[in-house]
Structures are given as C-alpha cells and as structure tokens.
XYZ file of C-alpha atoms in Angstrom:
316
model
C -14.344 1.913 -42.504
C -12.638 2.742 -39.205
C -14.153 1.299 -36.054
C -16.025 3.831 -33.923
C -14.216 5.062 -30.819
C -15.614 3.260 -27.751
C -17.606 5.342 -25.301
C -15.588 6.717 -22.384
C -16.620 5.525 -18.919
C -13.960 7.163 -16.749
C -11.118 9.597 -17.416
C -8.488 10.422 -14.824
C -6.406 12.910 -16.843
C -2.766 11.916 -17.337
C -3.311 8.660 -15.450
C -5.943 6.365 -16.926
C -8.969 6.069 -19.186
C -11.583 3.330 -18.966
C -14.064 2.705 -21.795
C -17.466 1.071 -21.590
C -16.331 -1.832 -23.748
C -13.795 -2.741 -21.039
C -10.751 -1.237 -22.760
C -8.289 0.383 -20.364
C -5.575 2.902 -21.242
C -2.913 3.542 -18.594
C -0.476 6.451 -18.882
C 1.587 6.010 -15.706
C 3.175 3.041 -13.986
C 3.512 1.056 -17.210
C 7.317 0.987 -17.253
C 9.039 -1.874 -15.458
C 12.550 -2.359 -14.138
C 14.221 -5.703 -13.466
C 15.208 -6.913 -10.023
C 18.852 -6.120 -9.364
C 21.529 -5.088 -6.895
C 21.139 -1.369 -6.315
C 24.536 0.310 -6.822
C 23.754 3.137 -4.381
C 22.427 1.201 -1.377
C 23.665 -2.335 -2.012
C 20.090 -3.599 -1.581
C 19.452 -6.782 -3.560
C 16.079 -7.677 -5.054
C 14.471 -10.598 -6.832
C 10.999 -11.620 -7.969
C 8.924 -14.551 -6.766
C 5.651 -16.005 -8.063
C 3.201 -16.512 -5.210
C 0.256 -18.053 -7.031
C 0.693 -19.631 -10.464
C -3.061 -19.640 -11.080
C -3.693 -15.928 -10.486
C -0.205 -14.751 -11.459
C 0.241 -12.863 -8.194
C 3.907 -12.171 -7.504
C 6.148 -10.109 -5.272
C 9.477 -8.338 -5.443
C 11.667 -9.115 -2.430
C 14.366 -6.756 -1.167
C 17.152 -7.514 1.312
C 19.522 -4.873 2.684
C 23.268 -5.105 2.334
C 23.691 -6.052 6.034
C 22.327 -9.551 5.352
C 25.645 -10.365 3.699
C 27.099 -10.624 7.227
C 26.024 -14.010 8.660
C 26.496 -12.725 12.246
C 23.680 -10.224 11.908
C 20.453 -10.858 13.762
C 17.347 -11.578 11.729
C 15.544 -8.521 10.420
C 11.995 -7.166 10.494
C 9.790 -7.938 7.498
C 7.774 -5.248 5.745
C 4.972 -6.365 3.431
C 4.366 -3.380 1.154
C 1.331 -2.596 -1.017
C 1.826 -0.083 -3.829
C -0.611 2.712 -4.592
C -2.358 3.776 -7.792
C -6.068 3.779 -7.048
C -6.115 -0.039 -7.267
C -5.868 0.516 -11.034
C -2.393 1.617 -12.098
C 1.253 1.312 -11.045
C 2.889 -2.028 -10.188
C 5.375 -3.422 -7.707
C 8.020 -3.485 -10.462
C 7.691 0.098 -11.693
C 10.731 2.373 -11.330
C 8.875 4.508 -8.784
C 8.354 1.692 -6.299
C 11.590 -0.133 -7.052
C 13.667 2.952 -6.201
C 11.527 3.823 -3.174
C 11.794 0.369 -1.651
C 15.528 0.144 -2.291
C 15.860 3.305 -0.208
C 13.450 2.116 2.474
C 15.060 -1.321 2.853
C 18.458 0.335 3.257
C 17.340 3.082 5.650
C 15.237 0.802 7.881
C 17.430 -2.302 7.543
C 14.389 -4.475 6.833
C 13.455 -7.198 4.363
C 10.637 -6.071 2.066
C 8.026 -8.109 0.210
C 6.369 -5.764 -2.309
C 3.109 -7.307 -3.515
C 2.200 -7.171 -7.206
C -1.551 -7.672 -6.832
C -4.018 -7.837 -9.719
C -5.429 -4.456 -10.689
C -8.888 -3.111 -11.388
C -10.894 -2.630 -13.515
C -9.883 -5.891 -15.238
C -9.745 -7.520 -11.787
C -12.100 -5.506 -9.560
C -11.953 -5.553 -5.788
C -11.752 -7.725 -3.754
C -9.024 -9.166 -6.050
C -6.337 -6.831 -4.665
C -7.341 -7.699 -1.089
C -7.388 -11.433 -1.823
C -4.017 -11.294 -3.575
C -2.480 -9.285 -0.756
C -3.730 -11.758 1.836
C -2.357 -14.629 -0.241
C 1.036 -12.879 -0.295
C 0.961 -12.393 3.480
C 0.170 -16.055 4.074
C 2.883 -17.044 1.596
C 5.416 -14.944 3.486
C 4.246 -16.374 6.835
C 4.712 -19.911 5.514
C 8.463 -19.319 5.901
C 8.230 -18.600 9.635
C 9.279 -22.081 10.722
C 12.311 -22.140 8.437
C 10.689 -23.815 5.444
C 9.052 -22.278 2.402
C 10.298 -21.794 -1.138
C 12.073 -18.449 -0.682
C 15.423 -18.746 1.097
C 15.735 -14.991 1.723
C 12.618 -15.081 3.908
C 13.603 -18.269 5.715
C 17.143 -17.083 6.473
C 16.833 -13.363 7.153
C 13.394 -12.605 8.636
C 12.284 -12.314 12.250
C 8.580 -13.131 11.956
C 7.834 -11.615 15.357
C 8.567 -8.234 13.772
C 6.190 -8.048 10.832
C 4.911 -4.751 9.473
C 2.454 -3.764 6.736
C 2.675 -0.477 4.836
C 1.342 1.094 1.684
C 0.602 4.415 0.056
C -2.761 5.686 -1.168
C -4.754 2.617 -2.309
C -1.947 0.502 -0.875
C -2.572 2.123 2.511
C -6.227 1.128 2.181
C -5.045 -2.449 1.571
C -2.627 -2.344 4.526
C -5.483 -1.250 6.807
C -7.723 -4.103 5.699
C -4.917 -6.637 6.006
C -4.369 -5.427 9.584
C -8.055 -5.931 10.331
C -7.902 -9.383 8.796
C -4.946 -10.371 10.970
C -6.905 -9.290 14.048
C -10.042 -11.088 12.913
C -8.455 -14.378 11.824
C -5.372 -14.548 14.097
C -3.324 -16.582 11.595
C -0.290 -18.621 12.605
C 3.247 -17.852 11.535
C 3.918 -14.250 12.528
C 3.203 -11.423 14.910
C 2.015 -8.175 13.298
C 3.893 -5.408 15.096
C 2.430 -2.399 13.280
C 1.071 -0.852 10.098
C 1.979 2.395 8.350
C -0.535 4.159 6.127
C 0.913 6.752 3.746
C -1.665 9.226 2.407
C -4.446 6.603 2.734
C -7.120 6.428 0.050
C -10.303 6.485 2.120
C -13.594 8.250 1.495
C -17.124 8.794 2.700
C -20.492 10.106 1.589
C -20.254 13.362 3.554
C -17.364 15.684 2.637
C -14.960 16.505 5.452
C -12.250 19.164 5.839
C -10.693 20.258 2.568
C -13.051 18.040 0.547
C -15.727 20.702 1.043
C -13.663 23.110 -1.061
C -12.800 20.567 -3.745
C -16.062 18.996 -4.879
C -14.607 17.974 -8.255
C -11.631 16.239 -6.638
C -13.839 14.384 -4.181
C -16.207 13.318 -6.975
C -13.236 11.975 -8.979
C -11.981 10.030 -5.952
C -15.431 8.558 -5.344
C -15.825 7.586 -8.992
C -12.392 5.940 -9.074
C -13.496 3.878 -6.078
C -16.505 2.621 -8.043
C -14.269 1.776 -11.017
C -12.114 -0.300 -8.676
C -15.079 -1.806 -6.830
C -18.180 -1.708 -9.075
C -20.206 -3.844 -6.645
C -19.648 -1.302 -3.858
C -22.548 0.344 -2.070
C -20.802 3.701 -2.547
C -18.509 6.052 -0.604
C -19.749 4.801 2.769
C -18.819 1.208 1.946
C -16.812 -0.064 4.959
C -14.037 -0.992 2.527
C -13.706 2.707 1.640
C -14.919 4.459 4.800
C -13.250 2.845 7.842
C -15.578 4.796 10.128
C -18.432 2.596 8.876
C -16.550 -0.659 9.504
C -17.766 -2.505 12.621
C -14.526 -4.510 12.610
C -12.164 -1.532 12.889
C -11.527 -2.291 16.579
C -10.082 -5.684 15.563
C -6.915 -4.105 14.155
C -4.367 -6.854 14.705
C -1.366 -4.833 15.867
C -0.400 -2.534 18.702
C 0.689 0.545 16.770
C -0.342 2.428 13.647
C 1.461 5.317 11.961
C -0.409 7.536 9.488
C 1.337 9.975 7.128
C -0.584 12.890 5.610
C 0.339 15.835 3.397
C -0.902 19.311 4.282
C -2.071 20.057 0.713
C -3.359 16.551 -0.080
C -7.127 16.360 -0.536
C -6.978 13.072 1.386
C -5.280 14.752 4.371
C -8.438 14.959 6.453
C -9.272 11.291 5.792
C -5.990 10.397 7.473
C -6.816 12.442 10.579
C -10.378 11.093 10.550
C -8.977 7.569 10.431
C -6.998 8.223 13.611
C -10.133 9.515 15.357
C -12.201 6.492 14.319
C -9.500 4.017 15.337
C -9.233 5.605 18.801
C -13.031 5.795 19.207
C -13.449 2.141 18.252
C -11.945 0.869 21.487
C -8.922 -0.673 19.794
C -6.233 -0.738 22.454
C -3.193 0.330 20.460
C -1.395 3.605 19.775
C -1.958 5.598 16.581
C 0.142 8.595 15.502
C -0.083 10.989 12.569
C 2.872 12.731 10.881
C 1.882 15.658 8.665
C 4.231 17.040 5.994
C 3.877 20.798 5.743
C 3.181 22.146 2.252
C 3.142 18.723 0.595
C 0.651 17.031 -1.703
C -0.350 13.427 -2.388
C 2.554 10.906 -2.518
C 5.060 13.758 -2.762
C 7.756 11.399 -1.415
C 7.530 9.268 -4.568
C 7.635 12.300 -6.869
C 10.482 14.120 -5.084
C 12.205 11.521 -2.880
C 15.218 13.706 -2.021
C 13.284 16.693 -0.642
C 13.600 17.393 3.090
C 10.072 16.240 3.936
C 10.519 12.979 2.005
C 13.808 12.254 3.784
C 12.202 13.000 7.161
C 9.300 10.736 6.298
C 11.622 7.882 5.291
C 13.516 8.196 8.579
C 10.284 8.252 10.607
C 9.028 5.108 8.860
C 12.371 3.412 9.452
C 12.261 4.302 13.144
C 8.696 2.949 13.382
C 9.950 -0.483 12.327
C 12.932 -0.478 14.703
C-alpha cells in the first residue's frame, strides 16, 4: 500500500513546499554551475570551504584586471544571496552570472557566501555562517590565510557587504555585528541592501492592499525562524532593534522596486536608520515599474543596468 502523502505545512507556489514531517521540496535555485572563467567578462571564480564541520563554503570572484600585477589592491564585497533563507544557493546560475557581471563592472573581488538554508537549518544558522565567512575573509588581511586570491588582491580597508532580499536582511545584521563587536582585520566601508526582506506586525504602504502577500511573507519568516516572536522580531523588523544605531559603516545604499511589495520596508528602513542616531549616510534608489529582484530575472533591462552601475559606483 502506498504511503500517505505527508501533511503540507507551507506552500510558496512555484518556489517551495514544506511538509510537517520535515520534507522540503524546492522548485527554484536547485541547479548549480561550476566555478569557471567567464568568457564574456574574463572574471575568474573558484570555490573554497570555510568550515569543514558545517560545510559552509563560498564562491570567490576576481575581475580580469587582477591579471596585471601593477594594479592596486581591490575592494572586497562579501555577498549574501536571497531566497527567503530557504532556497537558491551561491552556486546557482542566477547568482553566478550576476556576480560575474558585478565583479567586472565594479572591479571588485567578491566572496559569495553559501550559507546553510532553512528549514533544515533554521535561523540563526544563516547569520552564524555568514559571520564565519566574514571572519574567514578577514583572516587574510595581514597577508596570511588559506586563500591566495584574498591575500594578494584585496584591500581590507575597503570592505563592503551586499545582498538581495533575505541576503539583504543578512547584510544588515552583519553590519550591526561589525559595529557591535568591532572585529580586527578590516574596515567596513558600506553595505548595500537590494529589495530587503524585512517585515513588521503592522502593515505599511502597499502591504495594506496585499494582505495575502504580506501573510505569505510573514509565514515564510516563521518557516525560516520558527523560534521567532513573530513579525516584530528585531531580526525581521529593524525598527524594533535597539542595536540599529550600531551599524558599523559610514554609508548604506538601499535599492527598492516600485511594484515590489517590500518597497515600503526599504523606505521604512532608511527612516529608522536615520532616526536611530547612527551617524552615517543612507540613500535609496527606486526602480520605476519594477518588481522584486527584477535585476536577477531580467539583468539586461535598462533599470537593471542602471542599478548595477550605481552599486559599482557605491564601492568605488
């Protein structure tokens, strides 16, 4: 007799299903591509294991200019991929192609973190893994460390964090952690949050007209962080975080899409960061007519190209 179908706990159509018995079905971000030399940009990439015990790894990208030994050392971008903390990886075609383009356009070295995903590894696993990757990268700041690309090519006084969606949430918290712990080995120059995945108990802006979308976003948060207190958890609602003023860099750039349900969370984030007393500068760039992570879906459209150039300028 066939086994009964397990009871469904969460269904994000076309993306992921989670069942009460712990089974997870993912429909996007499951394909992987090997590290390589990109024929279009000349960007080279390779993979590195950061922690043998947890399996946390990263894909490292260096732009073609590093082939010239007379070049000055380059900024380092630590990048955190999106996917609701639950799907996509650092080695999916989507992120591999995006970061090839970004490394080339900005002329930066990139460490793209392949953190453990929920629900098999609920939060704070992604935060812990991302912090471990940052410390691993910083361990190269004095010329040592296991990864020669970081030791030879990186200026650790020009370190940036960036991420999209859930990855933007991670980048924010890593910035707070830098400011709170003041670790040795690098100077965090800035963070860029692309369509950040934040929330809150009370609907704001366009969320008021999309109750189903907001409910789905809130439920996905609880799948990723089942021990959370809910949408006003400081990990999800930065306005409730007493440590927001400890942001450990001098500039923050937030990207939002006009038609993205998370648009107003990006603007709200700017307001809360300014109100907190943090002494830096925060800017928002809004893409007219665009939805969530449009730049990954249609990377050659005018708004995606403009966004890539703005992010590159932010790091230079």
